[in-house]
Amino acid sequence: MSTNTNTEHISAVSSGVGDAVGVSSPKWYVAVVNNNSEKSVRDKLTSLGHTSYVATQEQVKVWKNGRRARSEQVVIRSVVFVRCSEPERRLIVSYPFIKRFMTDRAATGTGRLAVIPEPQMQRASDRALRARLRPPPHRQTEC
């Protein structure tokens, strides 16, 4: 009794793919949240162990009486950027403070999720960090 075996080469990973099979790499997704809750959602996601980013800008408000106050203002309303894998994204979308994830309608009209490239997010966060570390401009005082 002879057994005929096929000795073809079977590859678990197709060529050109850098990820392990079944494991998706983390990407930056755009989460839509309620207006004026961006910073609190960022804090909640961070406390749950997820990486998130909210584009903010520091502003100085001056009242008529000369009082000044610094505040952190959100630049892109109702949006929190979340870096996660696909299984994590499915978990995150079930949180009550996340409305949905933004889709990319321009990409062949298929309704795929909007994914922000890693270099673009890195530039945005670096730019925000530089703006926070920049010293305030020197003001001359009257004598």
GROMACS .gro file of C-alpha atoms in nm, residues 3-133:
model
  131
    3THR     CA    1   0.058   0.674  -0.002
    4ASN     CA    2   0.094   0.957  -0.249
    5THR     CA    3   0.192   1.279  -0.072
    6ASN     CA    4   0.204   1.621  -0.227
    7THR     CA    5   0.512   1.820  -0.127
    8GLU     CA    6   0.411   2.164  -0.252
    9HIS     CA    7   0.546   2.465  -0.069
   10ILE     CA    8   0.268   2.619   0.141
   11SER     CA    9   0.325   2.968   0.272
   12ALA     CA   10   0.134   3.097   0.573
   13VAL     CA   11   0.206   3.458   0.482
   14SER     CA   12   0.168   3.594   0.134
   15SER     CA   13   0.468   3.777  -0.004
   16GLY     CA   14   0.482   4.148   0.071
   17VAL     CA   15   0.292   4.121   0.398
   18GLY     CA   16   0.488   4.221   0.707
   19ASP     CA   17   0.227   4.122   0.966
   20ALA     CA   18   0.170   3.784   1.120
   21VAL     CA   19  -0.130   3.593   0.995
   22GLY     CA   20  -0.448   3.696   1.171
   23VAL     CA   21  -0.283   3.981   1.362
   24SER     CA   22  -0.362   4.328   1.235
   25SER     CA   23  -0.113   4.606   1.297
   26PRO     CA   24  -0.230   4.916   1.485
   27LYS     CA   25  -0.345   5.209   1.272
   28TRP     CA   26  -0.472   5.558   1.346
   29TYR     CA   27  -0.851   5.570   1.313
   30VAL     CA   28  -1.079   5.874   1.344
   31ALA     CA   29  -1.339   5.834   1.620
   32VAL     CA   30  -1.642   6.063   1.618
   33VAL     CA   31  -1.755   6.172   1.966
   34ASN     CA   32  -2.003   6.417   2.116
   35ASN     CA   33  -1.919   6.785   2.080
   36ASN     CA   34  -1.718   6.935   2.369
   37SER     CA   35  -1.627   6.591   2.505
   38GLU     CA   36  -1.307   6.534   2.308
   39LYS     CA   37  -1.062   6.580   2.596
   40SER     CA   38  -1.264   6.370   2.840
   41VAL     CA   39  -1.294   6.090   2.582
   42ARG     CA   40  -0.916   6.107   2.528
   43ASP     CA   41  -0.864   6.073   2.904
   44LYS     CA   42  -1.108   5.780   2.927
   45LEU     CA   43  -0.941   5.599   2.637
   46THR     CA   44  -0.598   5.655   2.792
   47SER     CA   45  -0.716   5.519   3.127
   48LEU     CA   46  -0.846   5.209   2.944
   49GLY     CA   47  -0.501   5.155   2.789
   50HIS     CA   48  -0.561   5.288   2.436
   51THR     CA   49  -0.342   5.541   2.255
   52SER     CA   50  -0.538   5.850   2.154
   53TYR     CA   51  -0.472   6.205   2.037
   54VAL     CA   52  -0.682   6.522   2.033
   55ALA     CA   53  -0.556   6.821   1.835
   56THR     CA   54  -0.548   7.114   2.079
   57GLN     CA   55  -0.411   7.464   2.087
   58GLU     CA   56  -0.334   7.681   2.388
   59GLN     CA   57  -0.508   8.017   2.389
   60VAL     CA   58  -0.486   8.317   2.618
   61LYS     CA   59  -0.813   8.495   2.679
   62VAL     CA   60  -0.798   8.859   2.793
   63TRP     CA   61  -1.097   9.023   2.960
   64LYS     CA   62  -1.171   9.397   2.954
   65ASN     CA   63  -1.041   9.438   3.309
   66GLY     CA   64  -0.702   9.297   3.202
   67ARG     CA   65  -0.744   8.954   3.355
   68ARG     CA   66  -0.580   8.676   3.154
   69ALA     CA   67  -0.651   8.306   3.147
   70ARG     CA   68  -0.487   8.025   2.953
   71SER     CA   69  -0.703   7.749   2.813
   72GLU     CA   70  -0.655   7.446   2.592
   73GLN     CA   71  -0.893   7.464   2.294
   74VAL     CA   72  -0.980   7.171   2.069
   75VAL     CA   73  -0.886   7.240   1.706
   76ILE     CA   74  -1.089   6.965   1.534
   77ARG     CA   75  -1.433   6.939   1.694
   78SER     CA   76  -1.600   6.603   1.769
   79VAL     CA   77  -1.291   6.403   1.665
   80VAL     CA   78  -1.049   6.187   1.861
   81PHE     CA   79  -0.769   6.002   1.683
   82VAL     CA   80  -0.724   5.647   1.817
   83ARG     CA   81  -0.431   5.413   1.744
   84CYS     CA   82  -0.551   5.055   1.764
   85SER     CA   83  -0.579   4.726   1.580
   86GLU     CA   84  -0.901   4.608   1.415
   87PRO     CA   85  -1.012   4.389   1.711
   88GLU     CA   86  -0.945   4.678   1.952
   89ARG     CA   87  -1.140   4.915   1.725
   90ARG     CA   88  -1.441   4.685   1.741
   91LEU     CA   89  -1.421   4.697   2.120
   92ILE     CA   90  -1.374   5.076   2.128
   93VAL     CA   91  -1.677   5.144   1.906
   94SER     CA   92  -1.895   4.970   2.166
   95TYR     CA   93  -1.801   5.223   2.436
   96PRO     CA   94  -2.091   5.459   2.512
   97PHE     CA   95  -1.880   5.773   2.463
   98ILE     CA   96  -1.780   5.681   2.103
   99LYS     CA   97  -2.046   5.751   1.840
  100ARG     CA   98  -1.879   5.584   1.542
  101PHE     CA   99  -1.560   5.573   1.338
  102MET     CA  100  -1.531   5.803   1.038
  103THR     CA  101  -1.544   5.643   0.694
  104ASP     CA  102  -1.346   5.746   0.387
  105ARG     CA  103  -1.607   5.808   0.118
  106ALA     CA  104  -1.346   5.928  -0.129
  107ALA     CA  105  -1.181   5.585  -0.137
  108THR     CA  106  -1.377   5.422  -0.419
  109GLY     CA  107  -1.706   5.490  -0.243
  110THR     CA  108  -1.692   5.164  -0.049
  111GLY     CA  109  -1.731   5.320   0.295
  112ARG     CA  110  -1.397   5.195   0.423
  113LEU     CA  111  -1.280   5.333   0.755
  114ALA     CA  112  -1.068   5.647   0.742
  115VAL     CA  113  -0.709   5.562   0.837
  116ILE     CA  114  -0.454   5.834   0.902
  117PRO     CA  115  -0.096   5.744   0.795
  118GLU     CA  116   0.153   5.707   1.081
  119PRO     CA  117   0.396   5.977   0.951
  120GLN     CA  118   0.114   6.230   0.927
  121MET     CA  119   0.005   6.167   1.288
  122GLN     CA  120   0.366   6.187   1.402
  123ARG     CA  121   0.408   6.528   1.235
  124ALA     CA  122   0.087   6.657   1.394
  125SER     CA  123   0.185   6.548   1.744
  126ASP     CA  124   0.543   6.679   1.701
  127ARG     CA  125   0.410   7.015   1.583
  128ALA     CA  126   0.177   7.035   1.884
  129LEU     CA  127   0.460   6.945   2.122
  130ARG     CA  128   0.689   7.213   1.974
  131ALA     CA  129   0.413   7.473   2.010
  132ARG     CA  130   0.369   7.384   2.379
  133LEU     CA  131   0.744   7.401   2.447
   0.00000   0.00000   0.00000
